[in-house]
GROMACS .gro file of C-alpha atoms in nm:
model
  275
    1MET     CA    1  12.113  14.305  11.456
    2HIS     CA    2  12.425  14.342  11.243
    3TYR     CA    3  12.657  14.084  11.093
    4GLN     CA    4  12.970  14.038  11.301
    5PRO     CA    5  13.251  13.874  11.104
    6PRO     CA    6  13.460  13.614  11.286
    7ARG     CA    7  13.781  13.734  11.447
    8GLN     CA    8  13.961  13.399  11.443
    9LEU     CA    9  13.940  13.053  11.294
   10LYS     CA   10  13.717  12.798  11.462
   11ALA     CA   11  13.771  12.488  11.247
   12ALA     CA   12  13.996  12.328  10.991
   13ILE     CA   13  13.843  12.093  10.734
   14LEU     CA   14  14.118  11.852  10.635
   15ASP     CA   15  14.136  11.621  10.339
   16TRP     CA   16  14.276  11.273  10.404
   17ALA     CA   17  14.502  11.108  10.141
   18GLY     CA   18  14.787  11.339  10.049
   19THR     CA   19  14.698  11.579  10.330
   20VAL     CA   20  14.704  11.391  10.662
   21VAL     CA   21  14.785  11.036  10.550
   22ASP     CA   22  14.948  10.867  10.250
   23PHE     CA   23  15.227  11.101  10.141
   24GLY     CA   24  15.209  11.121   9.762
   25SER     CA   25  14.847  11.001   9.756
   26PHE     CA   26  14.932  10.655   9.624
   27ALA     CA   27  14.641  10.455   9.768
   28PRO     CA   28  14.374  10.573   9.523
   29THR     CA   29  14.590  10.633   9.215
   30GLN     CA   30  14.747  10.289   9.184
   31ILE     CA   31  14.410  10.121   9.233
   32PHE     CA   32  14.260  10.316   8.942
   33VAL     CA   33  14.535  10.175   8.720
   34GLU     CA   34  14.465   9.822   8.845
   35ALA     CA   35  14.087   9.854   8.811
   36PHE     CA   36  14.109   9.967   8.448
   37ALA     CA   37  14.362   9.691   8.378
   38GLU     CA   38  14.108   9.431   8.485
   39PHE     CA   39  13.906   9.543   8.183
   40ALA     CA   40  14.221   9.523   7.967
   41VAL     CA   41  14.235   9.903   7.940
   42GLN     CA   42  14.575  10.043   8.027
   43ILE     CA   43  14.608  10.385   8.190
   44THR     CA   44  14.916  10.546   8.338
   45LEU     CA   45  14.964  10.660   8.695
   46ALA     CA   46  14.986  11.017   8.568
   47GLU     CA   47  14.652  10.980   8.389
   48ALA     CA   48  14.497  10.828   8.701
   49ARG     CA   49  14.606  11.130   8.905
   50GLY     CA   50  14.436  11.383   8.675
   51PRO     CA   51  14.091  11.418   8.839
   52MET     CA   52  14.212  11.333   9.191
   53GLY     CA   53  13.997  11.483   9.463
   54MET     CA   54  13.664  11.396   9.305
   55GLY     CA   55  13.440  11.118   9.429
   56LYS     CA   56  13.566  10.790   9.289
   57TRP     CA   57  13.276  10.721   9.049
   58ASP     CA   58  13.307  11.075   8.912
   59HIS     CA   59  13.683  11.027   8.893
   60ILE     CA   60  13.640  10.716   8.677
   61ARG     CA   61  13.380  10.890   8.461
   62THR     CA   62  13.621  11.179   8.405
   63LEU     CA   63  13.902  10.941   8.314
   64CYS     CA   64  13.675  10.763   8.067
   65ASP     CA   65  13.603  11.096   7.901
   66VAL     CA   66  13.973  11.159   7.835
   67PRO     CA   67  14.002  11.109   7.456
   68GLY     CA   68  14.308  10.884   7.470
   69ILE     CA   69  14.158  10.659   7.736
   70ALA     CA   70  13.823  10.649   7.557
   71GLU     CA   71  14.001  10.540   7.238
   72ARG     CA   72  14.179  10.259   7.423
   73PHE     CA   73  13.845  10.155   7.568
   74VAL     CA   74  13.689  10.142   7.221
   75ALA     CA   75  13.979   9.934   7.090
   76VAL     CA   76  13.930   9.674   7.364
   77ILE     CA   77  13.558   9.684   7.446
   78GLY     CA   78  13.419   9.800   7.113
   79HIS     CA   79  13.236  10.114   7.222
   80ARG     CA   80  13.295  10.437   7.409
   81PRO     CA   81  13.262  10.396   7.787
   82THR     CA   82  12.906  10.436   7.911
   83ASP     CA   83  12.788  10.506   8.265
   84GLU     CA   84  12.728  10.133   8.297
   85ASP     CA   85  13.092  10.070   8.210
   86VAL     CA   86  13.198  10.333   8.463
   87THR     CA   87  12.991  10.160   8.729
   88ALA     CA   88  13.146   9.825   8.640
   89ILE     CA   89  13.497   9.968   8.680
   90TYR     CA   90  13.392  10.138   9.004
   91GLN     CA   91  13.257   9.811   9.140
   92ARG     CA   92  13.594   9.650   9.072
   93PHE     CA   93  13.781   9.949   9.210
   94MET     CA   94  13.606   9.937   9.546
   95PRO     CA   95  13.716   9.594   9.674
   96LEU     CA   96  14.068   9.658   9.547
   97GLN     CA   97  14.075   9.989   9.734
   98ILE     CA   98  13.947   9.837  10.057
   99GLU     CA   99  14.193   9.549  10.028
  100LYS     CA  100  14.499   9.768   9.980
  101ILE     CA  101  14.421  10.088  10.170
  102ALA     CA  102  14.633   9.979  10.467
  103LEU     CA  103  14.944   9.979  10.248
  104HIS     CA  104  14.924  10.358  10.231
  105SER     CA  105  14.786  10.452  10.573
  106GLN     CA  106  15.091  10.614  10.733
  107LEU     CA  107  15.045  10.964  10.871
  108ILE     CA  108  15.228  11.239  10.688
  109PRO     CA  109  15.531  11.363  10.886
  110GLY     CA  110  15.438  11.662  11.098
  111ALA     CA  111  15.063  11.604  11.070
  112LEU     CA  112  15.001  11.516  11.434
  113GLU     CA  113  15.207  11.808  11.557
  114ALA     CA  114  15.030  12.054  11.325
  115ILE     CA  115  14.686  11.929  11.427
  116ALA     CA  116  14.782  11.947  11.794
  117SER     CA  117  14.881  12.310  11.740
  118LEU     CA  118  14.540  12.387  11.592
  119ARG     CA  119  14.360  12.212  11.876
  120ALA     CA  120  14.566  12.407  12.129
  121GLN     CA  121  14.408  12.721  11.982
  122GLY     CA  122  14.061  12.578  12.034
  123MET     CA  123  14.003  12.478  11.672
  124LEU     CA  124  13.788  12.181  11.577
  125ILE     CA  125  13.903  11.936  11.312
  126GLY     CA  126  13.657  11.838  11.043
  127SER     CA  127  13.747  11.618  10.750
  128CYS     CA  128  13.627  11.493  10.415
  129SER     CA  129  13.750  11.280  10.130
  130GLY     CA  130  13.680  11.156   9.781
  131TYR     CA  131  13.654  10.810   9.934
  132PRO     CA  132  13.307  10.659   9.989
  133ALA     CA  133  13.199  10.572  10.343
  134VAL     CA  134  13.293  10.205  10.323
  135VAL     CA  135  13.655  10.298  10.246
  136MET     CA  136  13.659  10.591  10.488
  137ALA     CA  137  13.563  10.360  10.774
  138LYS     CA  138  13.888  10.171  10.724
  139VAL     CA  139  14.094  10.486  10.667
  140VAL     CA  140  13.958  10.641  10.986
  141GLU     CA  141  14.031  10.329  11.191
  142LEU     CA  142  14.387  10.303  11.061
  143ALA     CA  143  14.445  10.672  11.137
  144ARG     CA  144  14.306  10.623  11.488
  145GLN     CA  145  14.558  10.347  11.546
  146ASN     CA  146  14.829  10.595  11.446
  147GLY     CA  147  14.702  10.868  11.677
  148TYR     CA  148  14.478  11.083  11.456
  149VAL     CA  149  14.107  11.125  11.524
  150ALA     CA  150  13.908  11.397  11.349
  151ASP     CA  151  13.606  11.553  11.518
  152HIS     CA  152  13.391  11.478  11.215
  153VAL     CA  153  13.424  11.285  10.889
  154VAL     CA  154  13.218  11.323  10.571
  155ALA     CA  155  13.260  11.071  10.288
  156THR     CA  156  13.181  11.158   9.929
  157ASP     CA  157  12.870  10.938   9.915
  158GLU     CA  158  12.721  11.096  10.227
  159VAL     CA  159  12.624  11.416  10.044
  160PRO     CA  160  12.422  11.478   9.725
  161ASN     CA  161  12.726  11.606   9.533
  162GLY     CA  162  13.093  11.552   9.607
  163ARG     CA  163  13.383  11.776   9.517
  164PRO     CA  164  13.422  12.027   9.369
  165HIS     CA  165  13.078  12.104   9.513
  166PRO     CA  166  13.089  12.248   9.868
  167ALA     CA  167  12.856  11.995  10.030
  168GLN     CA  168  13.115  11.795  10.224
  169SER     CA  169  13.278  12.101  10.377
  170LEU     CA  170  12.939  12.250  10.462
  171ALA     CA  171  12.828  11.923  10.620
  172ASN     CA  172  13.129  11.955  10.849
  173VAL     CA  173  13.034  12.313  10.937
  174ILE     CA  174  12.686  12.202  11.037
  175ALA     CA  175  12.803  11.899  11.234
  176LEU     CA  176  13.071  12.095  11.419
  177GLY     CA  177  12.834  12.378  11.503
  178ILE     CA  178  13.043  12.650  11.339
  179GLU     CA  179  12.847  12.973  11.301
  180ASP     CA  180  13.034  13.124  11.007
  181VAL     CA  181  13.211  12.958  10.715
  182ALA     CA  182  13.464  13.243  10.718
  183ALA     CA  183  13.591  13.095  11.045
  184CYS     CA  184  13.690  12.776  10.863
  185VAL     CA  185  13.991  12.678  10.656
  186LYS     CA  186  13.988  12.396  10.401
  187VAL     CA  187  14.319  12.215  10.352
  188ASP     CA  188  14.363  11.989  10.049
  189ASP     CA  189  14.617  11.858   9.799
  190THR     CA  190  14.385  11.868   9.495
  191TRP     CA  191  14.217  12.140   9.293
  192PRO     CA  192  13.865  11.991   9.340
  193GLY     CA  193  13.922  12.007   9.716
  194ILE     CA  194  14.032  12.370   9.697
  195LEU     CA  195  13.734  12.458   9.478
  196GLU     CA  196  13.516  12.286   9.737
  197GLY     CA  197  13.652  12.513  10.008
  198ARG     CA  198  13.628  12.822   9.791
  199SER     CA  199  13.268  12.742   9.698
  200ALA     CA  200  13.189  12.693  10.067
  201GLY     CA  201  13.319  13.044  10.143
  202MET     CA  202  13.619  12.926  10.345
  203TRP     CA  203  13.986  13.007  10.359
  204THR     CA  204  14.179  12.754  10.152
  205VAL     CA  205  14.528  12.607  10.177
  206ALA     CA  206  14.668  12.399   9.892
  207LEU     CA  207  14.939  12.143   9.966
  208THR     CA  208  15.189  12.132   9.683
  209CYS     CA  209  15.426  11.852   9.777
  210SER     CA  210  15.259  11.595  10.004
  211GLY     CA  211  14.989  11.476   9.773
  212ASN     CA  212  14.867  11.412   9.426
  213ALA     CA  213  15.029  11.707   9.251
  214LEU     CA  214  15.390  11.606   9.318
  215GLY     CA  215  15.316  11.235   9.349
  216LEU     CA  216  15.636  11.134   9.526
  217THR     CA  217  15.703  10.942   9.844
  218TYR     CA  218  15.827  11.139  10.144
  219GLU     CA  219  16.176  11.001  10.090
  220GLN     CA  220  16.174  11.101   9.722
  221TYR     CA  221  16.047  11.447   9.815
  222GLN     CA  222  16.326  11.495  10.068
  223ALA     CA  223  16.588  11.374   9.821
  224LEU     CA  224  16.472  11.601   9.538
  225PRO     CA  225  16.741  11.861   9.456
  226ALA     CA  226  16.639  12.215   9.550
  227ALA     CA  227  16.641  12.334   9.190
  228ASP     CA  228  16.417  12.047   9.079
  229LEU     CA  229  16.182  12.105   9.370
  230ALA     CA  230  16.155  12.473   9.279
  231VAL     CA  231  16.056  12.377   8.924
  232GLN     CA  232  15.794  12.136   9.056
  233ARG     CA  233  15.654  12.395   9.297
  234GLU     CA  234  15.613  12.640   9.009
  235ARG     CA  235  15.438  12.378   8.796
  236ILE     CA  236  15.205  12.281   9.079
  237THR     CA  237  15.132  12.644   9.167
  238ASP     CA  238  15.027  12.701   8.807
  239ALA     CA  239  14.805  12.391   8.820
  240PHE     CA  240  14.630  12.522   9.131
  241ALA     CA  241  14.586  12.875   8.994
  242GLY     CA  242  14.237  12.820   8.859
  243SER     CA  243  14.105  12.707   9.197
  244ARG     CA  244  14.248  13.021   9.365
  245PRO     CA  245  14.384  12.889   9.695
  246HIS     CA  246  14.455  13.159   9.950
  247TYR     CA  247  14.780  12.989  10.050
  248LEU     CA  248  15.012  12.724   9.910
  249ILE     CA  249  15.250  12.528  10.132
  250ASP     CA  250  15.451  12.209  10.088
  251THR     CA  251  15.287  11.995  10.357
  252ILE     CA  252  15.054  12.012  10.654
  253ALA     CA  253  15.358  12.054  10.879
  254GLU     CA  254  15.363  12.420  10.769
  255LEU     CA  255  14.995  12.478  10.846
  256PRO     CA  256  15.027  12.638  11.194
  257ALA     CA  257  15.206  12.942  11.049
  258VAL     CA  258  14.927  12.983  10.793
  259ILE     CA  259  14.666  12.963  11.068
  260ASP     CA  260  14.842  13.247  11.248
  261ALA     CA  261  14.844  13.453  10.927
  262ILE     CA  262  14.474  13.393  10.863
  263ASN     CA  263  14.386  13.487  11.220
  264GLN     CA  264  14.573  13.814  11.175
  265ARG     CA  265  14.373  13.885  10.860
  266LEU     CA  266  14.045  13.800  11.031
  267ALA     CA  267  14.137  14.035  11.315
  268ARG     CA  268  14.178  14.310  11.054
  269GLY     CA  269  13.830  14.237  10.922
  270GLU     CA  270  13.932  14.048  10.608
  271LEU     CA  271  13.707  13.768  10.483
  272PRO     CA  272  13.799  13.476  10.255
  273GLN     CA  273  13.524  13.554  10.005
  274ASN     CA  274  13.684  13.892   9.935
  275CYS     CA  275  14.040  13.765   9.888
   0.00000   0.00000   0.00000
């Protein structure tokens, strides 16, 4: 028996905040600022966005390892942040996140239409997030009320290792019954999410404008002058370079055209691991 590479995509593994819901990915970032503030440690929204895409405990740990933030922590608390401190911040972060997640639950414009296009081609829709299961339950319900239901959902605390490890994407592959990871595409607005897809052996699509990297509302994005947007796209493309996405697009609304392009490459025998 010989290996037969897939000839077309069978599934898309979609991120949530900044990809399908919450244009600009504001729900998690603002809460990080508020959670640190409750310990009298001030961080900026830009700092909070830095490790976006990781599981939330890992995100806080990474923030605490940033020299400037660690120095502020020492000035207030008297020592460098330990894992116990990280857990304390995380435990404050969680109820704040659950309380305010509905404020940023709107679907990203064009998401439903793009997903419908994929389903019309017979593709399944998996999903994963840096949110833990208790938050994802609320995110999923709010999305359902707005018309979006994924075929499978994997939260960051439902696998041994979250992003940038491939476990969440691979858990989707198993649950959806996909025979080959090369028949899957991972769509995400963060570099850990793209690394996740790359490590899982999938095609990857980075979203440059709808999520964490640009960090604007949909209205601000639309109002951005073309020259300024071009500068931001270049900056964001450079930021994604290390994770090596196969494609970069502004928002999920442009995904159907990428799916067509990937299917053409699969039909020619190309595989994501070799690109």
